[in-house]
Coordinates of N, CA, C and O in Angstrom, one line a residue:
E1 N 8.5 41.8 -2.0 CA 8.0 43.1 -2.0 C 6.5 43.1 -1.8 O 5.8 42.1 -2.2
G2 N 6.0 44.1 -1.2 CA 4.6 44.1 -0.9 C 4.3 44.7 0.4 O 5.2 45.0 1.2
T3 N 3.0 44.7 0.8 CA 2.6 45.3 2.0 C 1.7 44.2 2.7 O 0.9 43.6 2.1
V4 N 2.0 44.0 4.0 CA 1.2 43.1 4.8 C 0.1 44.0 5.5 O 0.5 44.9 6.3
W5 N -1.1 43.8 5.3 CA -2.2 44.6 5.8 C -2.5 44.2 7.3 O -2.8 45.0 8.1
S6 N -2.5 42.9 7.5 CA -2.7 42.4 8.9 C -1.8 41.2 9.0 O -1.6 40.4 8.1
P7 N -1.3 41.0 10.2 CA -0.5 39.8 10.4 C -1.3 38.5 10.3 O -2.4 38.4 10.7
F8 N -0.6 37.5 9.6 CA -1.3 36.2 9.5 C -1.1 35.4 10.8 O -0.1 35.3 11.3
V9 N -2.2 34.9 11.2 CA -2.2 34.0 12.4 C -2.9 32.7 12.0 O -4.1 32.7 11.8
P10 N -2.1 31.6 12.0 CA -2.8 30.3 11.6 C -3.7 29.8 12.7 O -3.5 30.2 13.9
H11 N -4.6 29.0 12.3 CA -5.5 28.3 13.3 C -4.6 27.4 14.2 O -3.6 26.9 13.7
S12 N -5.0 27.2 15.4 CA -4.1 26.4 16.4 C -3.9 25.0 15.9 O -2.8 24.4 16.2
S13 N -4.8 24.4 15.1 CA -4.6 23.1 14.6 C -3.6 23.0 13.5 O -3.1 22.0 13.1
E14 N -3.3 24.2 12.9 CA -2.3 24.2 11.8 C -0.9 24.6 12.2 O 0.0 24.6 11.4
I15 N -0.7 24.8 13.5 CA 0.6 25.2 14.0 C 1.5 24.0 14.3 O 1.1 23.0 15.0
Y16 N 2.7 23.9 13.7 CA 3.6 22.9 13.9 C 4.8 23.5 14.6 O 5.3 24.5 14.1
E17 N 5.2 23.0 15.7 CA 6.4 23.4 16.3 C 7.6 22.8 15.6 O 7.9 21.6 15.8
G18 N 8.2 23.5 14.7 CA 9.2 22.9 13.9 C 10.0 23.9 13.1 O 9.9 25.1 13.3
I19 N 10.8 23.3 12.2 CA 11.8 24.2 11.5 C 11.5 24.0 10.0 O 11.4 22.8 9.6
T20 N 11.5 25.1 9.3 CA 11.4 25.0 7.8 C 12.7 25.5 7.2 O 13.2 26.5 7.6
K21 N 13.2 24.7 6.3 CA 14.5 25.0 5.7 C 14.2 25.0 4.2 O 13.7 24.1 3.6
I22 N 14.7 26.1 3.5 CA 14.6 26.3 2.1 C 16.0 26.6 1.6 O 16.6 27.5 2.0
D23 N 16.5 25.7 0.7 CA 17.8 25.9 0.1 C 17.8 25.3 -1.3 O 16.8 24.9 -1.8
Q24 N 19.0 25.2 -1.9 CA 19.1 24.7 -3.3 C 18.7 23.3 -3.4 O 18.4 22.8 -4.5
D25 N 18.6 22.5 -2.3 CA 18.1 21.1 -2.3 C 16.6 21.0 -2.2 O 16.1 19.9 -2.4
G26 N 15.9 22.1 -2.0 CA 14.4 22.0 -1.9 C 13.9 22.6 -0.6 O 14.5 23.4 0.1
I27 N 12.7 22.1 -0.2 CA 12.1 22.6 1.0 C 11.9 21.4 2.0 O 11.5 20.3 1.6
E28 N 12.3 21.6 3.2 CA 12.2 20.6 4.3 C 11.5 21.2 5.5 O 11.8 22.3 5.9
V29 N 10.5 20.4 6.0 CA 9.8 20.9 7.1 C 9.9 19.8 8.2 O 9.6 18.6 7.9
S30 N 10.3 20.2 9.4 CA 10.4 19.2 10.5 C 9.1 19.4 11.3 O 8.7 20.5 11.7
H31 N 8.4 18.3 11.6 CA 7.1 18.4 12.3 C 7.3 17.7 13.7 O 7.4 16.5 13.8
S32 N 7.4 18.5 14.7 CA 7.6 18.0 16.0 C 6.5 17.2 16.6 O 6.7 16.3 17.4
N33 N 5.2 17.6 16.2 CA 4.1 16.9 16.8 C 3.9 15.5 16.3 O 3.2 14.7 16.9
V34 N 4.5 15.1 15.2 CA 4.4 13.8 14.6 C 5.7 13.1 14.4 O 5.8 12.0 13.8
N35 N 6.8 13.8 14.8 CA 8.2 13.3 14.7 C 8.5 12.9 13.2 O 9.1 11.8 13.0
T36 N 8.2 13.7 12.2 CA 8.5 13.4 10.9 C 9.1 14.7 10.2 O 9.1 15.8 10.7
K37 N 9.7 14.4 9.1 CA 10.2 15.5 8.2 C 9.6 15.3 6.8 O 9.6 14.2 6.3
S38 N 9.1 16.4 6.2 CA 8.7 16.3 4.8 C 9.7 17.1 4.0 O 10.2 18.1 4.4
R39 N 10.0 16.5 2.8 CA 11.0 17.1 1.9 C 10.4 17.1 0.5 O 10.0 16.1 0.0
M40 N 10.5 18.3 -0.1 CA 10.1 18.3 -1.5 C 11.2 18.9 -2.3 O 11.8 20.0 -1.9
S41 N 11.6 18.2 -3.4 CA 12.7 18.7 -4.2 C 12.5 18.3 -5.6 O 11.5 17.8 -5.9
A42 N 13.5 18.6 -6.5 CA 13.3 18.2 -7.9 C 13.3 16.6 -8.0 O 12.8 16.1 -9.0
D43 N 13.7 15.9 -7.0 CA 13.7 14.5 -7.0 C 12.3 13.9 -6.6 O 12.1 12.7 -6.9
G44 N 11.5 14.7 -6.0 CA 10.2 14.2 -5.6 C 9.8 14.7 -4.2 O 10.3 15.6 -3.7
F45 N 8.8 14.0 -3.6 CA 8.3 14.3 -2.3 C 8.5 13.1 -1.4 O 8.2 12.0 -1.7
F46 N 9.1 13.4 -0.2 CA 9.5 12.3 0.7 C 9.1 12.7 2.1 O 9.1 13.8 2.5
I47 N 8.7 11.7 2.9 CA 8.4 11.8 4.3 C 9.3 10.9 5.1 O 9.4 9.7 4.8
N48 N 10.1 11.4 6.0 CA 11.1 10.7 6.8 C 10.6 10.6 8.2 O 10.1 11.5 8.8
D49 N 10.8 9.4 8.9 CA 10.5 9.3 10.3 C 11.6 9.9 11.1 O 12.6 10.5 10.6
K50 N 11.5 9.8 12.4 CA 12.4 10.4 13.4 C 13.8 9.9 13.2 O 14.8 10.5 13.6
N51 N 14.0 8.7 12.7 CA 15.3 8.1 12.5 C 15.9 8.5 11.1 O 17.0 8.1 10.8
G52 N 15.2 9.2 10.3 CA 15.6 9.6 9.0 C 15.3 8.6 7.9 O 15.6 8.9 6.7
D53 N 14.6 7.5 8.2 CA 14.2 6.5 7.2 C 13.0 7.1 6.4 O 12.1 7.6 7.0
V54 N 13.0 6.9 5.1 CA 11.9 7.3 4.2 C 10.7 6.4 4.5 O 10.8 5.1 4.4
I55 N 9.6 6.9 4.9 CA 8.4 6.1 5.2 C 7.3 6.3 4.1 O 6.4 5.5 4.0
A56 N 7.4 7.3 3.3 CA 6.6 7.5 2.1 C 7.3 8.3 1.1 O 8.1 9.2 1.4
E57 N 7.1 7.9 -0.2 CA 7.9 8.6 -1.2 C 7.0 8.7 -2.5 O 6.3 7.7 -2.8
L58 N 7.1 9.8 -3.2 CA 6.6 9.9 -4.5 C 7.6 10.7 -5.3 O 7.9 11.8 -5.1
S59 N 8.3 9.9 -6.2 CA 9.4 10.5 -6.9 C 9.3 10.2 -8.4 O 8.6 9.3 -8.8
S60 N 9.9 11.1 -9.2 CA 9.8 10.9 -10.6 C 11.0 10.0 -11.1 O 10.9 9.5 -12.2
A61 N 12.0 9.9 -10.3 CA 13.2 9.1 -10.7 C 12.7 7.6 -11.0 O 12.2 6.9 -10.2
N62 N 12.9 7.2 -12.2 CA 12.6 5.9 -12.7 C 11.1 5.5 -12.4 O 10.7 4.4 -12.4
Q63 N 10.3 6.5 -12.3 CA 8.8 6.3 -12.0 C 8.7 5.3 -10.9 O 7.9 4.4 -10.9
W64 N 9.4 5.5 -9.8 CA 9.5 4.6 -8.7 C 8.7 5.2 -7.5 O 9.1 6.3 -7.0
S65 N 7.7 4.6 -7.1 CA 6.9 5.1 -5.9 C 6.8 4.1 -4.9 O 6.6 2.9 -5.2
I66 N 6.8 4.5 -3.6 CA 6.8 3.6 -2.5 C 5.8 4.1 -1.5 O 5.8 5.3 -1.2
L67 N 5.0 3.2 -0.9 CA 4.1 3.5 0.2 C 4.7 2.7 1.3 O 4.3 1.5 1.6
R68 N 5.7 3.2 2.1 CA 6.5 2.5 3.1 C 5.8 2.5 4.4 O 6.0 1.6 5.2
A69 N 5.2 3.6 4.8 CA 4.6 3.7 6.1 C 3.4 2.7 6.3 O 2.6 2.5 5.4
D70 N 3.4 2.1 7.4 CA 2.2 1.2 7.7 C 0.9 2.0 7.8 O 0.9 3.1 8.4
E71 N -0.1 1.4 7.3 CA -1.5 1.8 7.4 C -1.7 3.3 7.0 O -2.6 4.0 7.5
V72 N -1.0 3.7 5.9 CA -1.1 5.1 5.4 C -2.6 5.5 5.1 O -3.0 6.6 5.5
F73 N -3.3 4.6 4.4 CA -4.7 4.9 4.0 C -5.7 4.0 4.6 O -6.8 3.8 4.1
A74 N -5.3 3.3 5.7 CA -6.2 2.4 6.4 C -7.4 3.1 7.0 O -7.4 4.3 7.3
N75 N -8.5 2.3 7.2 CA -9.7 2.8 7.9 C -10.3 4.1 7.3 O -10.6 5.0 8.0
N76 N -10.5 4.0 6.0 CA -11.2 5.1 5.3 C -12.3 4.6 4.6 O -12.8 3.5 4.9
K77 N -12.8 5.2 3.5 CA -13.9 4.8 2.7 C -13.5 4.7 1.3 O -14.3 5.0 0.4
L78 N -12.3 4.3 1.0 CA -11.8 4.3 -0.4 C -12.6 3.3 -1.2 O -12.8 2.1 -0.8
K79 N -13.0 3.7 -2.4 CA -13.8 2.8 -3.3 C -12.9 2.4 -4.5 O -13.2 1.4 -5.1
E80 N -11.9 3.2 -4.8 CA -11.2 3.0 -6.0 C -9.7 3.4 -5.8 O -9.4 4.3 -5.0
L81 N -8.8 2.7 -6.5 CA -7.4 3.0 -6.4 C -6.8 3.2 -7.8 O -7.2 2.5 -8.7
N82 N -5.9 4.1 -8.0 CA -5.1 4.3 -9.2 C -3.7 4.2 -8.8 O -3.1 5.2 -8.3
L83 N -3.0 3.1 -8.9 CA -1.7 2.9 -8.5 C -0.7 2.9 -9.7 O 0.0 1.9 -9.9
K84 N -0.7 3.9 -10.4 CA 0.0 4.0 -11.7 C 1.5 3.5 -11.6 O 1.9 2.7 -12.4
N85 N 2.2 4.0 -10.6 CA 3.6 3.7 -10.5 C 4.1 3.2 -9.2 O 5.2 3.1 -8.9
I86 N 3.1 2.7 -8.4 CA 3.5 2.2 -7.1 C 4.1 0.8 -7.3 O 3.5 -0.1 -7.9
K87 N 5.3 0.6 -6.7 CA 6.0 -0.7 -6.7 C 6.0 -1.4 -5.4 O 6.0 -2.6 -5.4
I88 N 5.9 -0.7 -4.3 CA 6.0 -1.3 -3.0 C 4.8 -0.7 -2.1 O 4.6 0.5 -2.0
I89 N 4.0 -1.7 -1.6 CA 3.0 -1.3 -0.7 C 3.2 -2.0 0.7 O 3.2 -3.2 0.7
N90 N 3.4 -1.2 1.7 CA 3.7 -1.8 3.0 C 2.5 -2.2 3.8 O 1.4 -2.1 3.4
N91 N 2.7 -2.7 5.0 CA 1.7 -3.3 5.9 C 0.5 -2.4 6.1 O 0.6 -1.3 6.5
G92 N -0.7 -3.0 5.9 CA -2.0 -2.4 6.3 C -2.3 -1.2 5.5 O -3.3 -0.5 5.9
T93 N -1.6 -0.9 4.4 CA -1.8 0.4 3.8 C -3.3 0.7 3.4 O -3.7 1.9 3.5
F94 N -4.0 -0.3 2.9 CA -5.4 0.0 2.4 C -6.4 -0.9 3.1 O -7.5 -1.1 2.6
K95 N -6.1 -1.4 4.3 CA -7.0 -2.2 5.0 C -8.2 -1.4 5.5 O -8.1 -0.2 5.7
N96 N -9.3 -2.1 5.7 CA -10.6 -1.5 6.2 C -11.1 -0.4 5.4 O -11.3 0.7 5.9
N97 N -11.3 -0.6 4.1 CA -11.8 0.4 3.2 C -13.0 -0.2 2.5 O -13.6 -1.2 2.9
G98 N -13.4 0.3 1.4 CA -14.5 -0.2 0.6 C -14.1 -0.6 -0.8 O -14.9 -0.5 -1.8
L99 N -12.8 -1.0 -1.0 CA -12.3 -1.3 -2.3 C -13.0 -2.5 -2.9 O -13.2 -3.5 -2.3
K100 N -13.2 -2.5 -4.3 CA -13.9 -3.6 -5.0 C -12.9 -4.2 -6.0 O -12.8 -5.5 -6.1
N101 N -12.2 -3.4 -6.8 CA -11.3 -3.9 -7.8 C -9.9 -3.3 -7.5 O -9.8 -2.2 -7.3
V102 N -8.9 -4.2 -7.6 CA -7.5 -3.7 -7.3 C -6.6 -4.2 -8.5 O -6.5 -5.4 -8.7
N103 N -6.0 -3.2 -9.1 CA -5.1 -3.5 -10.2 C -3.7 -3.2 -9.7 O -3.3 -2.1 -9.4
L104 N -2.9 -4.3 -9.5 CA -1.5 -4.3 -9.0 C -0.5 -4.6 -10.1 O 0.5 -5.3 -9.8
E105 N -0.8 -4.2 -11.3 CA 0.1 -4.6 -12.5 C 1.5 -4.2 -12.4 O 2.4 -4.7 -13.0
K106 N 1.8 -3.2 -11.6 CA 3.2 -2.7 -11.4 C 3.8 -3.0 -10.0 O 5.0 -2.8 -9.8
V107 N 3.0 -3.4 -9.1 CA 3.4 -3.7 -7.7 C 4.3 -4.9 -7.6 O 3.9 -6.0 -8.2
L108 N 5.4 -4.8 -7.0 CA 6.4 -5.9 -6.8 C 6.4 -6.4 -5.4 O 6.8 -7.5 -5.2
F109 N 5.9 -5.7 -4.4 CA 5.9 -6.1 -3.0 C 4.5 -5.7 -2.4 O 4.1 -4.6 -2.4
I110 N 3.9 -6.7 -1.7 CA 2.7 -6.4 -1.0 C 2.9 -6.9 0.5 O 3.2 -8.0 0.7
G111 N 2.8 -5.9 1.4 CA 3.1 -6.3 2.8 C 1.9 -7.0 3.5 O 0.9 -7.3 2.9
D112 N 2.1 -7.2 4.8 CA 1.0 -7.9 5.6 C -0.2 -7.0 5.7 O -0.1 -5.8 5.8
N113 N -1.4 -7.6 5.7 CA -2.7 -6.9 6.0 C -3.0 -5.8 5.0 O -3.8 -5.0 5.3
T114 N -2.3 -5.7 3.9 CA -2.4 -4.6 3.0 C -3.8 -4.3 2.5 O -4.2 -3.1 2.5
F115 N -4.6 -5.3 2.1 CA -5.9 -5.0 1.6 C -7.0 -5.8 2.4 O -8.1 -6.1 2.0
Q116 N -6.7 -6.1 3.6 CA -7.6 -6.8 4.5 C -8.9 -6.1 4.8 O -8.9 -4.8 4.9
N117 N -10.0 -6.8 4.9 CA -11.3 -6.2 5.2 C -11.7 -5.1 4.2 O -12.0 -4.0 4.6
N118 N -11.8 -5.5 3.0 CA -12.4 -4.6 1.9 C -13.6 -5.4 1.3 O -14.1 -6.4 1.9
F119 N -14.0 -5.0 0.1 CA -15.0 -5.7 -0.6 C -14.4 -6.1 -2.0 O -15.1 -6.2 -3.0
I120 N -13.1 -6.5 -2.0 CA -12.4 -6.7 -3.3 C -13.0 -8.0 -3.9 O -13.0 -9.1 -3.3
E121 N -13.4 -7.9 -5.2 CA -13.8 -9.0 -6.0 C -12.8 -9.4 -7.0 O -12.7 -10.6 -7.3
N122 N -12.0 -8.5 -7.5 CA -11.0 -8.8 -8.6 C -9.7 -8.2 -8.2 O -9.6 -7.0 -7.8
V123 N -8.6 -9.0 -8.4 CA -7.3 -8.6 -8.2 C -6.4 -8.9 -9.4 O -6.5 -10.1 -9.9
T124 N -5.7 -8.0 -9.9 CA -4.7 -8.2 -11.0 C -3.3 -8.0 -10.5 O -3.0 -6.9 -10.0
F125 N -2.5 -9.1 -10.6 CA -1.1 -9.0 -10.1 C -0.1 -8.7 -11.2 O -0.4 -9.1 -12.4
S126 N 1.0 -8.1 -10.9 CA 2.1 -7.9 -11.9 C 2.8 -9.2 -12.1 O 2.7 -10.1 -11.3
D127 N 3.5 -9.3 -13.3 CA 4.3 -10.4 -13.6 C 5.5 -10.5 -12.7 O 6.1 -11.6 -12.5
G128 N 5.9 -9.4 -12.1 CA 7.1 -9.3 -11.3 C 6.9 -9.7 -9.8 O 7.9 -9.9 -9.1
I129 N 5.7 -9.8 -9.3 CA 5.4 -10.0 -7.9 C 5.7 -11.5 -7.6 O 5.3 -12.4 -8.4
K130 N 6.4 -11.7 -6.5 CA 6.8 -13.1 -6.1 C 6.2 -13.5 -4.8 O 6.2 -14.7 -4.5
M131 N 5.8 -12.6 -4.0 CA 5.4 -12.9 -2.6 C 4.1 -12.0 -2.3 O 4.1 -10.9 -2.6
V132 N 3.2 -12.7 -1.6 CA 2.0 -12.0 -1.0 C 2.1 -12.1 0.5 O 2.3 -13.2 1.1
G133 N 2.1 -10.9 1.2 CA 2.2 -10.9 2.7 C 1.1 -11.6 3.4 O 0.0 -11.8 2.8
K134 N 1.3 -11.9 4.7 CA 0.3 -12.6 5.4 C -1.0 -11.7 5.6 O -0.9 -10.5 5.8
E135 N -2.1 -12.3 5.6 CA -3.4 -11.7 5.7 C -3.6 -10.5 4.8 O -4.5 -9.6 5.0
S136 N -2.9 -10.4 3.7 CA -2.9 -9.2 2.8 C -4.3 -9.1 2.1 O -4.7 -7.9 1.8
F137 N -5.0 -10.2 1.8 CA -6.3 -10.1 1.1 C -7.3 -10.8 2.0 O -8.4 -11.2 1.4
N138 N -7.1 -11.0 3.2 CA -8.0 -11.6 4.1 C -9.3 -10.9 4.2 O -9.3 -9.6 4.2
C139 N -10.4 -11.6 4.3 CA -11.8 -11.0 4.5 C -12.2 -10.1 3.3 O -12.4 -8.9 3.5
N140 N -12.2 -10.6 2.1 CA -12.7 -9.9 0.9 C -13.7 -10.8 0.2 O -14.2 -11.7 0.8
L141 N -14.0 -10.5 -1.0 CA -15.0 -11.2 -1.8 C -14.4 -11.8 -3.1 O -15.1 -12.0 -4.1
I142 N -13.1 -12.1 -3.1 CA -12.4 -12.5 -4.3 C -12.9 -13.9 -4.7 O -12.9 -14.8 -3.9
K143 N -13.3 -14.0 -6.0 CA -13.7 -15.3 -6.5 C -12.7 -16.0 -7.4 O -12.5 -17.2 -7.4
T144 N -11.9 -15.2 -8.1 CA -10.8 -15.8 -9.0 C -9.6 -14.9 -8.9 O -9.7 -13.7 -8.8
I145 N -8.4 -15.5 -8.9 CA -7.1 -14.8 -9.0 C -6.1 -15.6 -9.8 O -6.2 -16.8 -9.9
D146 N -5.2 -14.9 -10.4 CA -4.2 -15.5 -11.2 C -2.9 -15.5 -10.4 O -2.3 -14.4 -10.2
L147 N -2.4 -16.6 -9.9 CA -1.2 -16.6 -9.1 C 0.0 -17.2 -9.9 O 0.9 -17.8 -9.2
K148 N 0.0 -17.1 -11.2 CA 1.0 -17.7 -12.0 C 2.5 -17.4 -11.7 O 3.3 -18.3 -11.8
N149 N 2.8 -16.2 -11.2 CA 4.2 -15.9 -11.0 C 4.5 -15.8 -9.5 O 5.7 -15.6 -9.1
I150 N 3.5 -16.0 -8.6 CA 3.8 -15.9 -7.2 C 4.4 -17.1 -6.7 O 3.9 -18.2 -6.9
E151 N 5.5 -17.0 -5.9 CA 6.2 -18.1 -5.4 C 5.9 -18.4 -3.9 O 5.9 -19.5 -3.4
V152 N 5.6 -17.3 -3.1 CA 5.4 -17.4 -1.7 C 4.1 -16.7 -1.4 O 3.8 -15.6 -1.6
I153 N 3.2 -17.5 -0.8 CA 1.9 -17.0 -0.3 C 1.9 -17.2 1.2 O 1.8 -18.3 1.7
N154 N 1.9 -16.1 2.0 CA 2.0 -16.2 3.4 C 0.7 -16.6 4.1 O -0.3 -16.5 3.5
E155 N 0.8 -16.9 5.4 CA -0.3 -17.4 6.1 C -1.5 -16.4 6.1 O -1.4 -15.2 6.1
D156 N -2.7 -17.0 5.9 CA -4.0 -16.3 5.9 C -4.1 -15.3 4.7 O -4.9 -14.4 4.8
A157 N -3.2 -15.3 3.7 CA -3.2 -14.3 2.7 C -4.5 -14.1 2.0 O -4.9 -13.0 1.7
F158 N -5.2 -15.2 1.7 CA -6.5 -15.1 1.0 C -7.6 -15.8 1.8 O -8.6 -16.2 1.2
C159 N -7.4 -15.9 3.1 CA -8.4 -16.5 4.0 C -9.7 -15.7 3.9 O -9.7 -14.5 3.7
S160 N -10.8 -16.4 4.0 CA -12.2 -15.7 4.1 C -12.5 -14.9 2.9 O -12.8 -13.7 3.0
N161 N -12.5 -15.6 1.7 CA -12.9 -15.0 0.5 C -13.9 -15.9 -0.2 O -14.5 -16.7 0.5
K162 N -14.1 -15.8 -1.5 CA -15.1 -16.7 -2.2 C -14.4 -17.4 -3.3 O -15.1 -17.7 -4.3
L163 N -13.2 -17.8 -3.1 CA -12.4 -18.5 -4.2 C -13.0 -19.8 -4.4 O -13.3 -20.6 -3.5
I164 N -13.1 -20.2 -5.7 CA -13.6 -21.5 -6.2 C -12.5 -22.3 -6.8 O -12.4 -23.5 -6.6
F165 N -11.6 -21.7 -7.6 CA -10.6 -22.3 -8.4 C -9.2 -21.7 -8.1 O -9.1 -20.5 -8.1
L166 N -8.2 -22.5 -8.0 CA -6.8 -22.0 -7.8 C -5.9 -22.8 -8.8 O -6.0 -24.0 -8.9
N167 N -5.0 -22.0 -9.4 CA -4.0 -22.6 -10.3 C -2.6 -22.0 -9.9 O -2.4 -20.8 -10.0
F168 N -1.8 -22.9 -9.5 CA -0.4 -22.5 -9.0 C 0.6 -22.9 -10.0 O 0.8 -24.1 -10.2
D169 N 1.3 -22.0 -10.7 CA 2.4 -22.4 -11.6 C 3.7 -22.5 -11.0 O 4.5 -23.4 -11.3
N170 N 4.0 -21.5 -10.2 CA 5.4 -21.4 -9.6 C 5.5 -21.4 -8.1 O 6.5 -21.1 -7.5
V171 N 4.4 -21.7 -7.4 CA 4.4 -21.6 -6.0 C 5.4 -22.5 -5.3 O 5.5 -23.7 -5.7
K172 N 6.1 -22.0 -4.4 CA 7.1 -22.8 -3.6 C 6.8 -23.0 -2.2 O 7.2 -23.9 -1.5
N173 N 6.0 -22.0 -1.7 CA 5.6 -22.0 -0.2 C 4.3 -21.4 0.0 O 4.0 -20.3 -0.5
I174 N 3.4 -22.2 0.6 CA 2.0 -21.7 1.0 C 1.9 -21.7 2.5 O 2.1 -22.8 3.1
G175 N 1.7 -20.5 3.1 CA 1.6 -20.4 4.5 C 0.3 -21.0 5.1 O -0.7 -21.3 4.4
K176 N 0.3 -21.2 6.4 CA -0.8 -21.8 7.2 C -2.1 -21.0 6.9 O -2.1 -19.8 6.9
E177 N -3.1 -21.7 6.6 CA -4.5 -21.2 6.4 C -4.6 -20.1 5.3 O -5.4 -19.3 5.3
A178 N -3.6 -20.2 4.4 CA -3.6 -19.1 3.3 C -4.9 -19.0 2.5 O -5.3 -18.0 2.1
F179 N -5.6 -20.2 2.4 CA -6.8 -20.2 1.6 C -8.0 -20.8 2.4 O -9.0 -21.2 1.8
S180 N -7.9 -20.7 3.7 CA -9.0 -21.3 4.5 C -10.3 -20.4 4.4 O -10.2 -19.2 4.1
Y181 N -11.4 -21.0 4.6 CA -12.7 -20.3 4.6 C -13.0 -19.7 3.3 O -13.3 -18.5 3.2
N182 N -12.9 -20.5 2.2 CA -13.3 -20.1 0.9 C -14.3 -21.1 0.4 O -14.8 -21.9 1.1
N183 N -14.6 -21.1 -0.9 CA -15.5 -22.0 -1.5 C -14.8 -22.9 -2.5 O -15.3 -23.2 -3.6
L184 N -13.5 -23.3 -2.2 CA -12.7 -24.0 -3.2 C -13.3 -25.3 -3.6 O -13.7 -26.1 -2.8
Q185 N -13.2 -25.5 -4.9 CA -13.7 -26.8 -5.5 C -12.6 -27.4 -6.4 O -12.6 -28.6 -6.6
F186 N -11.7 -26.6 -7.0 CA -10.7 -27.1 -7.9 C -9.4 -26.4 -7.6 O -9.3 -25.2 -7.5
I187 N -8.3 -27.3 -7.5 CA -7.0 -26.8 -7.3 C -6.0 -27.5 -8.2 O -6.0 -28.7 -8.3
T188 N -5.2 -26.7 -8.9 CA -4.1 -27.3 -9.8 C -2.8 -26.8 -9.3 O -2.5 -25.6 -9.2
L189 N -1.9 -27.7 -8.9 CA -0.6 -27.4 -8.5 C 0.4 -28.0 -9.5 O 0.4 -29.2 -9.8
N190 N 1.2 -27.1 -10.1 CA 2.2 -27.6 -11.1 C 3.6 -27.7 -10.5 O 4.0 -27.1 -9.6

């Protein structure tokens, strides 16, 4: 109910050639200019690619959050992250930013190039993480890290940092040049 005084005309940059669907399952918007669909429902917020695969998700079910799309927040000026419920971070998600401290206490998967080219000095890993993707922390300022639960460290993962000491409790595989171009003085392999 109500009266429209003048017709609404969106700015040309706000126009999406697409379809909006609202039903008992929620709201779905198809975006033709970027070949994605956004869906918001009681289950959460989801972005699907043109094949229907979820590329980004924020849901309340089991407090499970995923950043699946590559380079979602890359090439910005991020200084701080709050990853309360993020479990999966895909390739290049936070590369080329200004991050200094990264707390990954709940993250179980880190893709390739995820935090490459930042100013990270401190990283805290979850007890559940088993693998670090290639070049994921390449070109940062990390001096110390706790790798006690990590089993696989892919190539160039911590290349070009300022690491001095490494302690590996469970490592099974270390990729090519994973720790090259650091200041390593002490290494303990168990």
